Tab-separated table of C-alpha atoms in Angstrom:
chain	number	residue	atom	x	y	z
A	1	UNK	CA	-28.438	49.189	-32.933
A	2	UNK	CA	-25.279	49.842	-35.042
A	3	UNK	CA	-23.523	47.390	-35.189
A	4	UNK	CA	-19.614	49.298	-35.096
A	5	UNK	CA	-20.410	52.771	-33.084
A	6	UNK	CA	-18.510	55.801	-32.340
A	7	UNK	CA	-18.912	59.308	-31.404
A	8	UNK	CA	-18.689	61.130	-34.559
A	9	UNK	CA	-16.477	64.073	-32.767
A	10	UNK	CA	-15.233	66.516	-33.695
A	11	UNK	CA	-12.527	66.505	-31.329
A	12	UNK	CA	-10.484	69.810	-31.247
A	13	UNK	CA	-7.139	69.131	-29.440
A	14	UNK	CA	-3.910	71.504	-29.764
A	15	UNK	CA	-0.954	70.371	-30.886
A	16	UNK	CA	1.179	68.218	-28.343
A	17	UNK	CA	-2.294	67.001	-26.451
A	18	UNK	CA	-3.017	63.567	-25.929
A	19	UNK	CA	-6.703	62.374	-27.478
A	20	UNK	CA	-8.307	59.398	-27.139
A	21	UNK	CA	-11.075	57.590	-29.015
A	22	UNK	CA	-13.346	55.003	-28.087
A	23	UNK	CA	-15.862	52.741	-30.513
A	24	UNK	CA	-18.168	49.489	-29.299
A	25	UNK	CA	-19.194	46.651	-31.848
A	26	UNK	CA	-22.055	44.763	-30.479
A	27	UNK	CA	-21.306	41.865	-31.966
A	28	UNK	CA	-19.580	39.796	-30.133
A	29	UNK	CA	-18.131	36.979	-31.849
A	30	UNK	CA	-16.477	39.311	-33.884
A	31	UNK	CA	-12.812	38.508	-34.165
A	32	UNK	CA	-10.986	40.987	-36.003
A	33	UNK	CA	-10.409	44.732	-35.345
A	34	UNK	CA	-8.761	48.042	-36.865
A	35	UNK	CA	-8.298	51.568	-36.930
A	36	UNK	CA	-8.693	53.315	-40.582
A	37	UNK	CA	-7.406	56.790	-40.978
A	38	UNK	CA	-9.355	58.789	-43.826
A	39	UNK	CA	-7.901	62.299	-44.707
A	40	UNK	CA	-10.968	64.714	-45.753
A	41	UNK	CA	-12.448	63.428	-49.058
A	42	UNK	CA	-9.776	60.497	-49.619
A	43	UNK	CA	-9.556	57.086	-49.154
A	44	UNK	CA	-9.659	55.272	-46.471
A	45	UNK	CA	-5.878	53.727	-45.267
A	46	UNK	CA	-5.004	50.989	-42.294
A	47	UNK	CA	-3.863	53.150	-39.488
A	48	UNK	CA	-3.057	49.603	-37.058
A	49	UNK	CA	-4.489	46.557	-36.141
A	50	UNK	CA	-5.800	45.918	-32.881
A	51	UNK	CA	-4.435	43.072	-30.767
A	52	UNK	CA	-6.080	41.465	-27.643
A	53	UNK	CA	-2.745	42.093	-25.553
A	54	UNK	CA	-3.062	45.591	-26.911
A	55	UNK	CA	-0.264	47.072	-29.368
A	56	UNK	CA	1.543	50.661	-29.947
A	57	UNK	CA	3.197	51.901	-32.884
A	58	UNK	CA	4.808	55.193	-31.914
A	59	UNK	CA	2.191	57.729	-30.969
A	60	UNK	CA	-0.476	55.519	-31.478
A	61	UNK	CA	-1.774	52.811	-28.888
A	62	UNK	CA	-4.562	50.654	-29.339
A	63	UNK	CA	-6.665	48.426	-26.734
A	64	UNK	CA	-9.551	45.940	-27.039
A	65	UNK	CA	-11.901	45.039	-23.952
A	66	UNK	CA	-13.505	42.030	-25.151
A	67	UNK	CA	-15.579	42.202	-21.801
A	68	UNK	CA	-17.176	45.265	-22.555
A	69	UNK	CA	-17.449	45.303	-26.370
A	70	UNK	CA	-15.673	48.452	-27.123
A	71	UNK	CA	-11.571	49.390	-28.740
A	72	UNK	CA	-9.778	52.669	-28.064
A	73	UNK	CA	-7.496	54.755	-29.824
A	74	UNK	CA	-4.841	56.926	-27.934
A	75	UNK	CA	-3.215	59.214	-29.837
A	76	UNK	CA	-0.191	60.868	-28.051
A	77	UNK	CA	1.896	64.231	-28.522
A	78	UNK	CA	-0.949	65.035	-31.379
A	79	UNK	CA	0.722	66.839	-34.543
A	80	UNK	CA	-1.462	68.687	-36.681
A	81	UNK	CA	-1.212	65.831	-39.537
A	82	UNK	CA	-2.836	63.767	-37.579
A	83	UNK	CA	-6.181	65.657	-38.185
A	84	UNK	CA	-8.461	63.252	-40.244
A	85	UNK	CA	-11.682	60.867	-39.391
A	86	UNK	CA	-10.349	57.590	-37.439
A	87	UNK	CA	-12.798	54.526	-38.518
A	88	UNK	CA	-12.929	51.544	-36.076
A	89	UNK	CA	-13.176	48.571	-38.050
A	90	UNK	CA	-14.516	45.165	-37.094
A	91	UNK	CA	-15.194	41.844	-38.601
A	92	UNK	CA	-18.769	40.061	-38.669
A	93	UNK	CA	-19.854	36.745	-38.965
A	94	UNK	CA	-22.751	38.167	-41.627
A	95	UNK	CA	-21.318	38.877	-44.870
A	96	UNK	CA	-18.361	36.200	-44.608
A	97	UNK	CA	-16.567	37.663	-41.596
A	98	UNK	CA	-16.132	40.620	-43.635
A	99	UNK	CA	-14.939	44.309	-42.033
A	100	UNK	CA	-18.053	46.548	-40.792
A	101	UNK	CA	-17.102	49.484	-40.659
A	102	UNK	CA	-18.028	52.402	-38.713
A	103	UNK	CA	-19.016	55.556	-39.452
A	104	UNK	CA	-16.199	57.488	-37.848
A	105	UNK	CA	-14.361	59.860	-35.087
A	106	UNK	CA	-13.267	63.517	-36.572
A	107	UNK	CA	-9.930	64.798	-34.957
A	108	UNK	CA	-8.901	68.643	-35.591
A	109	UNK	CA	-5.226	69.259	-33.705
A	110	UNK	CA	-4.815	72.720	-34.246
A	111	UNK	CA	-1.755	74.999	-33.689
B	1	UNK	CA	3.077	51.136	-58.939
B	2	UNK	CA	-0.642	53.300	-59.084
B	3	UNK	CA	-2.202	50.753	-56.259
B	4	UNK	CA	-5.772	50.903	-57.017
B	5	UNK	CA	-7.547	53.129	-59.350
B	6	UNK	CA	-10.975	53.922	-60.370
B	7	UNK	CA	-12.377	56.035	-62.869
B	8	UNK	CA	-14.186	58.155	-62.909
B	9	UNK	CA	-13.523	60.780	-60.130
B	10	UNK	CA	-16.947	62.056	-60.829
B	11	UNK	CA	-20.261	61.505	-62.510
B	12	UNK	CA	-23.589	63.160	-62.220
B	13	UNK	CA	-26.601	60.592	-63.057
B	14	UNK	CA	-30.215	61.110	-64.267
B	15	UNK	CA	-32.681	59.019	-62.320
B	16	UNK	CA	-33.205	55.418	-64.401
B	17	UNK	CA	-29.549	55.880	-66.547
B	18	UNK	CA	-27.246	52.948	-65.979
B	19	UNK	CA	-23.227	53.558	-66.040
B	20	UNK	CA	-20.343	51.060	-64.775
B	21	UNK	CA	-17.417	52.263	-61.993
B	22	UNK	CA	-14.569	51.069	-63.190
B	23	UNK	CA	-11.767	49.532	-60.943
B	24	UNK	CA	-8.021	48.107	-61.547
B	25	UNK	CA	-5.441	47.305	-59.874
B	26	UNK	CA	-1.751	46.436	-60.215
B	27	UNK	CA	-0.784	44.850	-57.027
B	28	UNK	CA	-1.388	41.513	-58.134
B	29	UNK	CA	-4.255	41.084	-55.657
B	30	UNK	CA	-6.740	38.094	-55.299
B	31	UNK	CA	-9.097	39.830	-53.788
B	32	UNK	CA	-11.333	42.858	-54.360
B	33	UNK	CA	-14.108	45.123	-52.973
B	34	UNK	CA	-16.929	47.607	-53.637
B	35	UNK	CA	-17.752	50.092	-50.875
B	36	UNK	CA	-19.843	53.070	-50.848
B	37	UNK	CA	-20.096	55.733	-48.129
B	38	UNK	CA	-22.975	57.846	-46.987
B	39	UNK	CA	-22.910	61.061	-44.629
B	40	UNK	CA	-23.165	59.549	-40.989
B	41	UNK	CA	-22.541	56.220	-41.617
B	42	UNK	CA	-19.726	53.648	-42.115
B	43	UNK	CA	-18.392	52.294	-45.769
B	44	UNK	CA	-20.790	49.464	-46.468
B	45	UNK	CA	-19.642	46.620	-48.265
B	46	UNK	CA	-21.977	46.259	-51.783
B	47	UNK	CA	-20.252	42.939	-53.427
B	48	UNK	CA	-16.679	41.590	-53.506
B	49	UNK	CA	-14.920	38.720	-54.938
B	50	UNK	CA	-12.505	36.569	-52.983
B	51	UNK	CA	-10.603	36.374	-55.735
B	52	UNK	CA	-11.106	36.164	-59.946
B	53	UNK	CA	-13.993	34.191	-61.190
B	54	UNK	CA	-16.132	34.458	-58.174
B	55	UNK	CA	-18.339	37.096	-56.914
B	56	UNK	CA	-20.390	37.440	-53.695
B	57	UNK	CA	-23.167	39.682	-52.133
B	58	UNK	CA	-22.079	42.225	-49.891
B	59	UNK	CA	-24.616	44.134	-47.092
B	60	UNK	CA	-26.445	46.499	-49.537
B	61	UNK	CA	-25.956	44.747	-53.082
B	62	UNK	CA	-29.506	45.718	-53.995
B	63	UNK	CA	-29.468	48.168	-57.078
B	64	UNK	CA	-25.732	46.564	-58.304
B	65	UNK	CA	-24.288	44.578	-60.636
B	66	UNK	CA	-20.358	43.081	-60.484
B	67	UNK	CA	-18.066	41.789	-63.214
B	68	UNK	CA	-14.384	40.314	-62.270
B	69	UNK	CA	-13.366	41.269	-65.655
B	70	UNK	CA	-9.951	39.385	-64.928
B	71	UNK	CA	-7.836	39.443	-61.661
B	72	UNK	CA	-6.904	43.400	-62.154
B	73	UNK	CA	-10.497	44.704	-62.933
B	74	UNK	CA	-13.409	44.407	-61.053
B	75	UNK	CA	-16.118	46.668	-62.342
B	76	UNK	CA	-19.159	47.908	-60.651
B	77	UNK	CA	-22.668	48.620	-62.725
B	78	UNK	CA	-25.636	50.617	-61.783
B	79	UNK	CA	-28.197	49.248	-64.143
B	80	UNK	CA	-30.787	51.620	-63.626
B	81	UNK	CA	-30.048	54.714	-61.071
B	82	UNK	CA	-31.812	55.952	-58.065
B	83	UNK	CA	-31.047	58.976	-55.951
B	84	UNK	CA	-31.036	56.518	-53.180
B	85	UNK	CA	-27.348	55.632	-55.098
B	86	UNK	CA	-25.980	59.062	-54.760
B	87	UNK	CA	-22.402	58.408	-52.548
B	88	UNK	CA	-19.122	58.242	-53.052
B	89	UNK	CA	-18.209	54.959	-54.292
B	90	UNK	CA	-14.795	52.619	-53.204
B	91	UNK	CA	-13.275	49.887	-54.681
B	92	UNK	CA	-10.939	48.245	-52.608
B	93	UNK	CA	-7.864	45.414	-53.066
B	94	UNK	CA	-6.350	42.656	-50.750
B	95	UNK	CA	-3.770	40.213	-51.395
B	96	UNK	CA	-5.868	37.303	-49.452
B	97	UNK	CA	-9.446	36.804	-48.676
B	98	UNK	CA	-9.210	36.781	-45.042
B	99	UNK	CA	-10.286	40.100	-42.425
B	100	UNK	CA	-6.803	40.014	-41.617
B	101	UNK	CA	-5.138	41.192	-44.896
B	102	UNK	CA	-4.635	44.883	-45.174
B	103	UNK	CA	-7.220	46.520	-47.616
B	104	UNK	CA	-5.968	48.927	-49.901
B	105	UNK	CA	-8.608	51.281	-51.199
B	106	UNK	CA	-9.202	53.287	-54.239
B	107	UNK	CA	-9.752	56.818	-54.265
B	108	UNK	CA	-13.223	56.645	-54.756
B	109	UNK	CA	-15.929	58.198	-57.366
B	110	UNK	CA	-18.334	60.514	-56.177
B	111	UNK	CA	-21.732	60.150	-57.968
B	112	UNK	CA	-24.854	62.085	-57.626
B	113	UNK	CA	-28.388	60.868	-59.299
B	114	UNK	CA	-30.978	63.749	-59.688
């Protein structure tokens, strides 16, 4: 099993939609989690991190359920710059706590 | 201030040649990363180094070799390629050690072994 899944997508929203992603880790001592935003053949770039109490910056909300091993992504009033792969990102024990990433979500907001 | 940069953009390997991906960056960073990507799957960590001098095994260092040149550079070397090695490669910076410090990422090197 994977150890960072998420349902590769795409998702093809139009503009103004709300979208939401989810991803589960199955490790569950990890301690650390993210959303990565990764424009078609760029880098990769921090997008938020994710706080048990849950946090929002603008648009963008993020959740953890520790419970159930999984992080979410809502994306409100979608603009077509937001079209890009969202990686869920999450720390493991192996390798040092070090981030695991995983393999992606692909968003298309079209007009 | 560039961030992180790698060079090259490009390279096209024969199977068994060796080349080195080079990395910098000017951000005054301890801390620094080699990634590669494949089709389907998430950026795997190959080696990093928490911060200049030291160097540690990532998830799939097999194949790799690392130099922290100084604290800007940290150079990646294929000693002998495979076409298992054909991705697009990352380097990656961060200020601390720690999961919590924001990564800043190069913008990668695409290589292809035939």
């Amino acid at each position: 099993r994977k150890e960072v899944e998420q349902d590769p997508g795409p998702f093809n929203v139009p503009e103004g939609a709300t979208v939401a992603f989810n991803c589960t880790y199955s490790n569950s001592a990890s301690q650390s989690f993210f959303w990565y935003r990764q424009d078609c053949r760029k880098e990769p770039k921090l997008l938020m991190s994710v706080y048990s109490s849950g946090n929002e910056d603008g648009r963008f909300t993020a959740q953890l359920n520790r419970a159930s091993q999984y992080i979410s992504l809502l994306i409100r009033d979608s603009k077509l710059s937001d079209s890009a792969t969202y990686l869920c990102v999450v720390t493991s024990e192996e390798y040092g706590n070090k981030l695991v990433f995983g393999a992606g979500t692909i968003l298309r907001v079209k007009s | 201030n560039a961030g992180v940069t790698q060079t090259p953009k490009f390279q096209v390997l024969k199977t068994g040649q060796s080349m080195t991906l080079q990395c910098a960056q000017d951000m005054n960073h301890n801390s620094m990363y080699w990634y590669r990507q494949d089709p389907g799957m998430g950026l795997r960590l190959i080696y990093y180094s928490a911060s200049e001098g030291t160097t540690d095994k990532g998830e799939v260092p097999n194949g790799y070799n690392v130099s922290r040149l100084n604290k800007r550079e940290f150079s990646l070397r294929l000693e002998s390629a495979a076409p298992s090695q054909t991705s697009v490669y990352f380097c990656a910076s961060s200020e601390g050690a720690g999961e919590n410090w924001e990564k800043y990422f190069g913008p990668g090197t695409r290589l292809t072994v035939t």
